[in-house]
């Protein structure tokens, strides 16, 4: 502590020697240092005497932001002048993570910033670690949106991201004796240096109220409460290009008129500021609990708030860019992409704005809306397909419900008049489910009926959508359904998070062009057997493993051996993702190790199993899995007989920046969902890109990864998607015979080997053949033997390090397809019909 203080003083002394001078476009380290010093002095956020890493981070970020703003404004003006068709990506989640390293890397000023900070007594990597993650998302869907923004900017596409500025993003996960505990994460506690509030971009958003019918028959939504949506923009730089696009996040506020001064002065403080506090609730948290009626209403409010503000903004831009435009031009200027069903209300809201505010008739408004909107589906799980109570919708959005009813009515009439053969399918295809017990609006149906294009996120997933979930619509509109296999940005997920490996790749490919043309990685194949490359590859991996081991020690106090096989599964905790299969496998391994003699143990492959991820606060079984992994770790890691052969670590608070540490240090990663249930997965792509081998099922994008990197480089196991319904049926009929190894693992938990916590409710989900939450719906028992066998193949392969390194190199070499640049180029061409608009 004393040292840190002394260092702080040292740095302040160094800072004092650097002249403070504004120089937003500085390239040279000394000029950059002066610009940082300028921000310390003239954009102060702290007392003037301090220049510790935290102060240095904010000043550095502001200095980088200067440069971004220059490019950002130029891009904005350029788009304004050229007036191209633009894409608006609407998403309730953006999982941005940290920005500093990414921005400096994209601007290609890494070395100059590193030197500038050295002059100021700091180290760039340490300064970057000061930044809090922007965790405005909870999983793959949110991270995908952020990767897409990076690719849109890098490809110079005229595009915007639209989301919400949640005060508290995804919770911070604390692990206690009780298991997971959720703590609010205040990413805005100090402030975010990256956001710019646009005080001139404010739109009113209404809730509740009623529909007024004008004498001429037109309708208008009136009354209720109105809150203001204020734009906060975050710059998204492309990699080594001037283009810098925007992520526009809406915040909610009430106006001064809504503050009742009379009531306040009368001591009625709460009621005086009622609308202010209601406005604050809208963007308070991501996914507020929805078990109560109030919670449901709040979530629906959030969704509508995003849709209404974003559409008003797009319409204003459309009108402002050129006066006297025809509305029929709208779809040739605007493409709206719905990231899952959460922004579905954009459909009736666009209809309402066009009809009630702009005076268009139904047919014209419908034509424009359907030519503008496209929808991406991210799940086939029935419980994840959104259905909103009609009663709640009528209360909050009465005009939108009228519009939805009309869309539904016209859809049914169209089917009846053109496709009488589909009559029997109408009840499942239509939008409103009028079941008197629980009338709901089926959001996915509304999307499919209204969007010009619907896409799945991996080939298998899109095939399932076509054959199953949306099969009847395919017969009606054979060309509406497309596949767009997900991707990840190679900048964040290789170039910046794994600089050692990146350097090696550049050296062997003799170019760094792979960063924007990932297909070039295939050029590594020819060197896969080269011992020199293998040695370099091995040492980069070892350096990352050591780095990771340090981190694990810091956050958990567990020591792990960098010479053991690093085996990682990180993702949201969900029964279909089968972390339970992983931990049961670990338990079985532990039991067998215990039964071995010391000589036998020496012949095994030492492993460190790391599992990380957050469980949704109300998902009890997921929380029990977190607890089980922690309890198993506690026993295994402190057992001197086996703990040099096996460690089990729960990595707390998994998020984007933790992923950036884990992935480079991984050797094996687990993507083991029940076949047919994981729409795509994207961490599988990140691991594979970083030379990590996969043990996995034939699910989601695993199928395509295996095709690309070669079957022999993938540890495959488990039932395939087509088998799953039959296997479930057989189980129901009492025909399933569990493997004795599976019974042994479960029995070991029940015996109390991992403590006295009652695991029966969790284990019971694997027992029985029928009943809610029973009968092993996710086929853990069925897949267990083939999983163990695949793990044996992993252990064997790891013993031959030369072979393993070759497989690792081939994994990276085969990952070119999974760049989000490829995905976004396909969306641009095949769905949005937009082209490059490069700022020169
Ligand atoms: C994920 N969905 C899919 N949803 O599970 C994954 O397979 C896919 O790779 C990814 O989308 C990107 O396409 C996902 O992350 C959510 O987080 C839901 C948000 C709303 C509440 C329920 C979970």
XYZ file of N, CA, C and O in Angstrom, residues 159-326:
672
model
N -24.341 2.059 -40.926
C -25.193 1.300 -40.000
C -25.145 1.918 -38.609
O -24.185 2.602 -38.245
N -26.172 1.658 -37.836
C -26.298 2.138 -36.461
C -26.714 0.978 -35.573
O -27.510 0.139 -35.993
N -26.240 1.013 -34.335
C -26.801 0.120 -33.317
C -27.716 0.946 -32.433
O -27.405 2.111 -32.142
N -28.860 0.389 -32.049
C -29.779 1.071 -31.142
C -30.084 0.175 -29.953
O -30.477 -0.991 -30.142
N -29.893 0.713 -28.753
C -30.175 -0.076 -27.551
C -30.590 0.808 -26.396
O -30.951 1.970 -26.590
N -30.547 0.273 -25.186
C -30.920 1.035 -23.994
C -29.702 1.258 -23.104
O -28.826 0.401 -23.006
N -29.691 2.420 -22.461
C -28.585 2.748 -21.560
C -28.977 2.318 -20.139
O -29.439 3.131 -19.343
N -28.810 1.021 -19.867
C -29.170 0.527 -18.535
C -28.202 1.100 -17.515
O -26.985 1.079 -17.724
N -28.747 1.554 -16.407
C -27.890 2.061 -15.331
C -27.078 0.886 -14.752
O -25.872 0.943 -14.591
N -27.786 -0.163 -14.383
C -27.114 -1.371 -13.922
C -27.293 -2.412 -15.011
O -28.424 -2.801 -15.298
N -26.202 -2.824 -15.598
C -26.296 -3.839 -16.641
C -26.500 -5.194 -16.001
O -27.214 -5.320 -15.001
N -25.844 -6.194 -16.519
C -25.973 -7.519 -15.941
C -25.319 -7.506 -14.559
O -24.295 -6.857 -14.352
N -25.919 -8.236 -13.624
C -25.406 -8.247 -12.246
C -23.983 -8.795 -12.162
O -23.531 -9.544 -13.031
N -23.320 -8.415 -11.068
C -22.008 -8.993 -10.763
C -22.268 -10.269 -9.968
O -23.108 -10.279 -9.074
N -21.551 -11.328 -10.284
C -21.779 -12.614 -9.608
C -20.761 -12.777 -8.485
O -19.554 -12.775 -8.722
N -21.273 -12.930 -7.267
C -20.393 -13.232 -6.130
C -20.650 -14.674 -5.739
O -21.799 -15.125 -5.738
N -19.575 -15.378 -5.414
C -19.755 -16.761 -4.963
C -19.549 -16.811 -3.459
O -18.496 -16.417 -2.949
N -20.578 -17.268 -2.752
C -20.483 -17.393 -1.294
C -20.736 -18.855 -0.931
O -20.947 -19.689 -1.818
N -20.766 -19.139 0.346
C -21.060 -20.512 0.794
C -22.426 -20.972 0.270
O -22.679 -22.153 0.082
N -23.314 -20.014 0.043
C -24.667 -20.363 -0.437
C -24.709 -20.568 -1.955
O -25.713 -20.976 -2.501
N -23.640 -20.225 -2.637
C -23.636 -20.324 -4.101
C -23.603 -18.935 -4.710
O -22.937 -18.038 -4.192
N -24.327 -18.768 -5.825
C -24.290 -17.468 -6.514
C -25.097 -16.397 -5.781
O -26.219 -16.640 -5.368
N -24.507 -15.221 -5.684
C -25.245 -14.078 -5.166
C -25.139 -12.973 -6.211
O -24.070 -12.782 -6.789
N -26.235 -12.260 -6.452
C -26.212 -11.214 -7.474
C -26.044 -9.852 -6.813
O -26.733 -9.545 -5.846
N -25.138 -9.069 -7.350
C -24.905 -7.720 -6.833
C -25.010 -6.767 -8.024
O -24.502 -7.062 -9.102
N -25.676 -5.616 -7.817
C -25.824 -4.668 -8.931
C -24.448 -4.157 -9.355
O -23.596 -3.870 -8.518
N -24.241 -4.064 -10.654
C -22.953 -3.598 -11.186
C -23.159 -2.193 -11.745
O -23.899 -1.995 -12.708
N -22.504 -1.225 -11.117
C -22.721 0.159 -11.513
C -21.627 0.606 -12.470
O -20.652 1.236 -12.074
N -21.798 0.303 -13.741
C -20.740 0.654 -14.699
C -20.638 2.174 -14.894
O -19.640 2.672 -15.386
N -21.678 2.895 -14.480
C -21.660 4.355 -14.610
C -21.340 5.048 -13.293
O -21.540 6.244 -13.154
N -20.851 4.257 -12.315
C -20.605 4.804 -10.972
C -19.808 6.115 -11.043
O -20.204 7.113 -10.455
N -18.688 6.070 -11.759
C -17.949 7.336 -11.945
C -18.588 7.986 -13.172
O -19.441 8.818 -13.051
N -18.218 7.534 -14.336
C -18.884 7.940 -15.578
C -18.265 7.111 -16.684
O -17.243 6.469 -16.479
N -18.889 7.105 -17.853
C -18.262 6.405 -18.964
C -17.628 7.433 -19.880
O -18.309 8.341 -20.371
N -16.314 7.318 -20.107
C -15.659 8.328 -20.956
C -16.060 8.199 -22.420
O -15.732 9.067 -23.226
N -16.760 7.121 -22.776
C -17.018 6.873 -24.197
C -18.333 7.436 -24.687
O -18.543 7.590 -25.883
N -19.250 7.722 -23.754
C -20.569 8.151 -24.232
C -20.658 9.667 -24.365
O -20.049 10.410 -23.611
N -21.449 10.084 -25.340
C -21.699 11.502 -25.565
C -23.202 11.691 -25.547
O -23.918 11.071 -26.332
N -23.683 12.506 -24.624
C -25.133 12.733 -24.588
C -25.483 13.755 -25.669
O -24.795 14.752 -25.851
N -26.536 13.455 -26.412
C -26.980 14.382 -27.471
C -28.219 15.102 -26.948
O -29.338 14.579 -27.062
N -27.996 16.264 -26.392
C -29.125 16.971 -25.774
C -30.172 17.391 -26.799
O -31.288 17.727 -26.439
N -29.795 17.377 -28.063
C -30.741 17.784 -29.107
C -31.493 16.580 -29.693
O -32.339 16.753 -30.560
N -31.169 15.394 -29.220
C -31.876 14.214 -29.752
C -32.754 13.633 -28.645
O -32.318 12.820 -27.830
N -33.976 14.108 -28.607
C -34.910 13.737 -27.541
C -36.261 13.461 -28.166
O -36.739 14.264 -28.980
N -36.870 12.335 -27.839
C -38.195 12.007 -28.395
C -39.160 11.616 -27.280
O -38.763 10.935 -26.336
N -40.435 12.006 -27.443
C -41.413 11.598 -26.431
C -41.873 10.160 -26.671
O -42.060 9.757 -27.820
N -42.024 9.409 -25.602
C -42.553 8.044 -25.726
C -43.739 7.903 -24.764
O -43.613 8.177 -23.574
N -44.848 7.466 -25.320
C -46.084 7.388 -24.529
C -46.343 5.968 -24.018
O -45.990 4.995 -24.706
N -46.972 5.889 -22.863
C -47.450 4.601 -22.355
C -48.885 4.772 -21.871
O -49.273 5.868 -21.474
N -49.633 3.667 -21.857
C -51.024 3.650 -21.382
C -51.900 4.545 -22.273
O -51.670 4.613 -23.472
N -52.853 5.241 -21.675
C -53.721 6.132 -22.447
C -54.805 5.379 -23.205
O -55.127 4.220 -22.890
N -55.355 6.045 -24.222
C -56.463 5.430 -24.970
C -56.404 5.862 -26.440
O -55.590 6.708 -26.810
N -57.314 5.294 -27.232
C -57.332 5.612 -28.659
C -58.510 6.538 -28.939
O -59.652 6.232 -28.578
N -58.188 7.664 -29.565
C -59.246 8.614 -29.898
C -59.588 8.445 -31.386
O -58.682 8.317 -32.210
N -60.885 8.438 -31.677
C -61.279 8.316 -33.087
C -61.680 9.696 -33.588
O -62.561 10.343 -33.015
N -60.998 10.149 -34.633
C -61.309 11.460 -35.205
C -62.570 11.366 -36.062
O -62.941 10.272 -36.509
N -63.201 12.523 -36.325
C -64.434 12.509 -37.132
C -64.228 11.853 -38.502
O -65.128 11.205 -39.028
N -63.020 11.970 -39.066
C -62.781 11.364 -40.397
C -62.408 9.888 -40.303
O -61.989 9.277 -41.282
N -62.486 9.342 -39.105
C -62.233 7.906 -38.954
C -60.793 7.567 -38.611
O -60.494 6.436 -38.238
N -59.880 8.543 -38.748
C -58.489 8.246 -38.379
C -58.403 8.125 -36.855
O -59.271 8.614 -36.124
N -57.335 7.480 -36.413
C -57.241 7.191 -34.984
C -55.974 7.807 -34.400
O -54.973 7.975 -35.089
N -56.029 8.119 -33.136
C -54.859 8.734 -32.485
C -54.750 8.244 -31.053
O -55.735 8.137 -30.323
N -53.520 7.968 -30.671
C -53.238 7.494 -29.308
C -53.030 8.720 -28.430
O -52.161 9.558 -28.717
N -53.810 8.841 -27.371
C -53.729 10.034 -26.514
C -53.698 9.641 -25.032
O -53.979 8.493 -24.677
N -53.361 10.642 -24.190
C -53.416 10.448 -22.733
C -52.271 9.606 -22.223
O -51.210 9.535 -22.840
N -52.498 8.970 -21.080
C -51.461 8.139 -20.480
C -50.302 8.964 -19.963
O -50.468 10.144 -19.628
N -49.122 8.377 -19.934
C -47.950 9.132 -19.473
C -46.909 9.199 -20.577
O -46.773 8.267 -21.377
N -46.194 10.309 -20.592
C -45.178 10.490 -21.640
C -43.821 10.709 -20.978
O -43.679 11.570 -20.112
N -42.856 9.884 -21.358
C -41.483 10.131 -20.875
C -40.612 10.481 -22.078
O -40.962 10.193 -23.223
N -39.475 11.112 -21.791
C -38.590 11.535 -22.870
C -37.457 10.534 -23.052
O -36.879 10.064 -22.071
N -37.140 10.216 -24.303
C -35.988 9.356 -24.598
C -34.847 10.255 -25.046
O -34.978 11.016 -26.003
N -33.720 10.182 -24.346
C -32.555 11.017 -24.656
C -31.454 10.122 -25.223
O -31.180 9.051 -24.676
N -30.817 10.581 -26.294
C -29.791 9.750 -26.945
C -28.421 9.906 -26.288
O -27.958 11.026 -26.039
N -27.788 8.776 -26.001
C -26.371 8.728 -25.585
C -25.647 7.920 -26.652
O -25.996 6.758 -26.890
N -24.663 8.534 -27.291
C -23.972 7.840 -28.386
C -22.596 7.348 -27.963
O -21.855 8.060 -27.273
N -22.252 6.169 -28.415
C -20.918 5.610 -28.179
C -20.270 5.391 -29.547
O -20.886 4.782 -30.430
N -19.047 5.893 -29.745
C -18.401 5.707 -31.051
C -17.898 4.272 -31.225
O -17.362 3.682 -30.292
N -18.090 3.736 -32.418
C -17.623 2.382 -32.738
C -16.637 2.497 -33.903
O -17.051 2.630 -35.066
N -15.343 2.471 -33.603
C -14.386 2.619 -34.696
C -14.237 1.335 -35.487
O -14.296 0.241 -34.930
N -14.053 1.468 -36.804
C -13.685 0.306 -37.598
C -12.184 0.095 -37.469
O -11.461 1.001 -37.033
N -11.732 -1.075 -37.860
C -10.303 -1.388 -37.728
C -9.533 -0.786 -38.894
O -9.812 -1.106 -40.058
N -8.596 0.087 -38.567
C -7.735 0.738 -39.562
C -8.542 1.344 -40.717
O -8.211 1.162 -41.887
N -9.625 2.011 -40.368
C -10.405 2.756 -41.361
C -10.920 3.998 -40.647
O -11.023 4.010 -39.413
N -11.230 5.026 -41.411
C -11.731 6.237 -40.783
C -13.153 6.050 -40.244
O -13.561 6.699 -39.294
N -13.894 5.170 -40.908
C -15.305 5.026 -40.527
C -15.474 4.691 -39.048
O -14.878 3.746 -38.544
N -16.292 5.523 -38.398
C -16.601 5.327 -36.979
C -18.112 5.508 -36.847
O -18.622 6.599 -37.098
N -18.795 4.412 -36.525
C -20.262 4.481 -36.482
C -20.745 4.636 -35.036
O -19.926 4.742 -34.121
N -22.051 4.647 -34.852
C -22.592 4.939 -33.513
C -23.402 3.800 -32.951
O -24.195 3.171 -33.657
N -23.217 3.609 -31.655
C -24.170 2.823 -30.881
C -24.985 3.846 -30.105
O -24.434 4.586 -29.272
N -26.249 3.971 -30.452
C -27.105 4.970 -29.799
C -27.919 4.284 -28.705
O -28.725 3.394 -28.988
N -27.687 4.698 -27.467
C -28.405 4.105 -26.326
C -29.369 5.137 -25.759
O -28.979 6.287 -25.525
N -30.610 4.719 -25.550
C -31.632 5.655 -25.061
C -31.712 5.616 -23.541
O -31.688 4.542 -22.948
N -31.829 6.792 -22.971
C -32.097 6.882 -21.535
C -33.437 7.582 -21.375
O -33.847 8.353 -22.251
N -34.098 7.315 -20.257
C -35.432 7.891 -20.050
C -35.377 8.992 -19.010
O -34.702 8.849 -17.993
N -36.085 10.070 -19.315
C -36.204 11.097 -18.263
C -37.568 11.791 -18.368
O -38.193 11.804 -19.435
N -37.968 12.332 -17.240
C -39.224 13.091 -17.239
C -38.841 14.566 -17.305
O -37.719 14.941 -17.000
N -39.795 15.401 -17.701
C -39.429 16.814 -17.831
C -39.790 17.583 -16.563
O -40.495 17.078 -15.683
N -39.309 18.846 -16.502
C -39.542 19.681 -15.323
C -41.039 19.864 -15.065
O -41.491 19.885 -13.918
N -41.829 19.955 -16.152
C -43.279 20.133 -15.988
C -43.911 18.998 -15.196
O -44.964 19.139 -14.599
N -43.258 17.829 -15.281
C -43.823 16.677 -14.585
C -43.475 16.647 -13.095
O -43.856 15.737 -12.381
N -42.685 17.607 -12.678
C -42.321 17.668 -11.269
C -43.324 18.585 -10.574
O -43.446 19.766 -10.914
N -44.055 18.038 -9.616
C -45.120 18.812 -8.987
C -44.569 19.609 -7.798
O -44.454 19.106 -6.687
N -44.232 20.863 -8.089
C -43.581 21.702 -7.094
C -44.512 21.952 -5.905
O -44.081 21.997 -4.756
N -45.796 22.067 -6.219
C -46.759 22.323 -5.151
C -46.744 21.163 -4.149
O -46.601 21.345 -2.949
N -46.845 19.932 -4.682
C -46.838 18.761 -3.800
C -45.522 18.666 -3.030
O -45.494 18.337 -1.853
N -44.434 18.968 -3.716
C -43.119 18.847 -3.077
C -43.021 19.793 -1.881
O -42.614 19.412 -0.795
N -43.442 21.039 -2.110
C -43.376 22.021 -1.029
C -44.331 21.688 0.098
O -44.197 22.168 1.210
N -45.285 20.842 -0.222
C -46.254 20.402 0.787
C -45.744 19.149 1.525
O -46.464 18.514 2.272
N -44.498 18.796 1.225
C -43.898 17.638 1.912
C -44.229 16.301 1.272
O -43.817 15.249 1.760
N -44.955 16.295 0.157
C -45.293 15.009 -0.495
C -44.205 14.697 -1.535
O -44.437 14.740 -2.741
N -43.005 14.372 -1.027
C -41.842 14.275 -1.908
C -41.972 13.169 -2.945
O -41.596 13.330 -4.094
N -42.498 12.023 -2.510
C -42.555 10.913 -3.470
C -43.562 11.157 -4.589
O -43.269 10.998 -5.762
N -44.772 11.575 -4.193
C -45.779 11.747 -5.250
C -45.432 12.936 -6.143
O -45.797 12.976 -7.314
N -44.680 13.912 -5.605
C -44.306 15.079 -6.413
C -43.425 14.672 -7.595
O -43.475 15.279 -8.659
N -42.643 13.637 -7.374
C -41.681 13.249 -8.428
C -42.017 11.880 -8.998
O -41.143 11.136 -9.427
N -43.305 11.551 -9.029
C -43.723 10.208 -9.425
C -43.273 9.820 -10.835
O -42.709 8.753 -11.042
N -43.499 10.706 -11.780
C -43.137 10.373 -13.159
C -41.615 10.304 -13.315
O -41.101 9.486 -14.084
N -40.919 11.129 -12.548
C -39.456 11.077 -12.593
C -38.972 9.710 -12.129
O -38.086 9.112 -12.725
N -39.576 9.224 -11.070
C -39.098 7.935 -10.576
C -39.541 6.815 -11.520
O -38.805 5.853 -11.741
N -40.735 6.973 -12.125
C -41.176 5.959 -13.100
C -40.256 5.940 -14.325
O -39.951 4.902 -14.888
N -39.831 7.140 -14.740
C -38.918 7.222 -15.897
C -37.598 6.544 -15.558
O -37.041 5.798 -16.363
N -37.137 6.766 -14.340
C -35.858 6.159 -13.929
C -35.902 4.640 -13.944
O -34.896 3.983 -14.217
N -37.077 4.101 -13.649
C -37.182 2.630 -13.607
C -36.940 2.007 -14.981
O -36.436 0.895 -15.088
N -37.294 2.740 -16.035
C -37.273 2.128 -17.363
C -35.880 1.616 -17.721
O -35.730 0.481 -18.173
N -34.878 2.433 -17.497
C -33.524 1.996 -17.873
C -32.684 1.619 -16.661
O -31.459 1.643 -16.715
N -33.333 1.265 -15.562
C -32.564 0.941 -14.348
C -31.782 -0.351 -14.518
O -30.585 -0.396 -14.275
N -32.442 -1.425 -14.936
C -31.727 -2.706 -15.043
C -32.103 -3.483 -16.304
O -33.197 -3.335 -16.851
N -31.162 -4.315 -16.700
C -31.404 -5.247 -17.799
C -32.191 -6.432 -17.224
O -31.826 -6.957 -16.175
N -33.235 -6.848 -17.920
C -34.092 -7.949 -17.491
C -34.532 -7.867 -16.038
O -34.122 -8.680 -15.207
N -35.367 -6.857 -15.711
C -35.943 -6.843 -14.361
C -36.788 -8.104 -14.162
O -37.358 -8.626 -15.128
N -36.850 -8.594 -12.955
C -37.629 -9.808 -12.644
C -39.039 -9.687 -13.199
O -39.656 -8.631 -13.105
N -39.549 -10.755 -13.813
C -40.869 -10.629 -14.435
C -41.856 -11.641 -13.868
O -42.790 -12.048 -14.542
N -41.636 -12.017 -12.601
C -42.599 -12.959 -12.021
C -43.865 -12.214 -11.586
O -44.936 -12.791 -11.498
N -43.769 -10.903 -11.340
C -44.964 -10.135 -10.965
C -45.529 -9.418 -12.191
O -44.829 -9.248 -13.201
N -46.753 -8.974 -12.058
C -47.424 -8.219 -13.114
C -46.657 -6.915 -13.397
O -46.458 -6.507 -14.538
N -46.204 -6.281 -12.302
C -45.444 -5.033 -12.411
C -44.157 -5.238 -13.215
O -43.789 -4.429 -14.055
N -43.496 -6.355 -12.920
C -42.243 -6.672 -13.598
C -42.464 -6.872 -15.089
O -41.680 -6.412 -15.922
N -43.557 -7.552 -15.431
C -43.860 -7.803 -16.850
C -44.095 -6.481 -17.575
O -43.622 -6.263 -18.683
N -44.852 -5.635 -16.904
C -45.167 -4.331 -17.495
C -43.887 -3.521 -17.738
O -43.733 -2.882 -18.787
N -42.983 -3.591 -16.787
C -41.739 -2.833 -16.920
C -40.909 -3.340 -18.106
O -40.349 -2.564 -18.876
N -40.874 -4.654 -18.277
C -40.101 -5.207 -19.406
C -40.702 -4.787 -20.735
O -39.998 -4.466 -21.686
N -42.023 -4.805 -20.783
C -42.689 -4.413 -22.020
C -42.447 -2.926 -22.297
O -42.228 -2.526 -23.445
N -42.452 -2.137 -21.223
C -42.153 -0.707 -21.356
C -40.765 -0.516 -21.949
O -40.560 0.300 -22.838
N -39.795 -1.284 -21.459
C -38.412 -1.162 -21.960
C -38.381 -1.443 -23.453
O -37.769 -0.713 -24.228
N -39.051 -2.510 -23.839
C -39.018 -2.898 -25.252
C -39.641 -1.816 -26.127
O -39.107 -1.446 -27.170
N -40.785 -1.311 -25.674
C -41.460 -0.309 -26.485
C -40.654 0.996 -26.534
O -40.583 1.666 -27.570
N -40.047 1.330 -25.405
C -39.237 2.547 -25.313
C -38.125 2.519 -26.372
O -37.912 3.488 -27.114
N -37.431 1.378 -26.460
C -36.374 1.228 -27.471
C -36.947 1.399 -28.882
O -36.403 2.123 -29.714
N -38.062 0.718 -29.139
C -38.609 0.725 -30.506
C -39.105 2.105 -30.905
O -38.816 2.583 -32.006
N -39.857 2.739 -30.016
C -40.478 4.004 -30.374
C -39.420 5.088 -30.594
O -39.438 5.791 -31.608
N -38.474 5.215 -29.656
C -37.453 6.263 -29.796
C -36.628 6.022 -31.059
O -36.365 6.958 -31.831
N -36.246 4.776 -31.305
C -35.387 4.488 -32.461
C -36.115 4.805 -33.767
O -35.534 5.394 -34.682
N -37.384 4.418 -33.858
C -38.123 4.669 -35.102
C -38.367 6.160 -35.336
O -38.265 6.645 -36.465
N -38.670 6.876 -34.269
C -38.868 8.324 -34.438
C -37.582 8.962 -34.965
O -37.610 9.859 -35.806
N -36.455 8.475 -34.444
C -35.150 8.988 -34.873
C -34.904 8.687 -36.356
O -34.485 9.549 -37.131
N -35.200 7.454 -36.764
C -34.978 7.065 -38.169
C -35.870 7.885 -39.103
O -35.437 8.319 -40.166
N -37.122 8.059 -38.687
C -38.073 8.781 -39.536
C -37.639 10.240 -39.682
O -37.651 10.805 -40.780
N -37.192 10.818 -38.551
C -36.738 12.205 -38.612
C -35.541 12.331 -39.558
O -35.466 13.237 -40.392
N -34.602 11.391 -39.450
C -33.416 11.435 -40.329
C -33.841 11.299 -41.788
O -33.346 12.006 -42.665
N -34.767 10.393 -42.048
C -35.267 10.189 -43.411
C -35.864 11.482 -43.964
O -35.607 11.869 -45.107
N -36.634 12.165 -43.116
C -37.297 13.385 -43.585
C -36.309 14.538 -43.723
O -36.395 15.341 -44.648
N -35.348 14.599 -42.771
C -34.431 15.740 -42.762
C -33.399 15.711 -43.881
O -32.947 16.750 -44.337
N -32.997 14.507 -44.268
C -31.904 14.425 -45.255
C -32.283 15.039 -46.592
O -31.434 15.573 -47.284
N -33.538 14.882 -46.950
C -33.963 15.463 -48.227
C -35.420 15.857 -48.072
O -36.236 15.018 -47.653
N -35.733 17.082 -48.402
C -37.129 17.462 -48.214
C -37.965 16.934 -49.376
O -37.446 16.660 -50.463
N -39.224 16.785 -49.118
C -40.169 16.384 -50.162
C -40.035 14.943 -50.620
O -40.425 14.582 -51.736
N -39.476 14.102 -49.739
C -39.330 12.696 -50.128
C -40.667 11.967 -50.144
O -41.561 12.278 -49.365
N -40.748 10.969 -50.987
C -41.929 10.098 -51.002
C -41.770 9.024 -49.933
O -40.676 8.475 -49.778
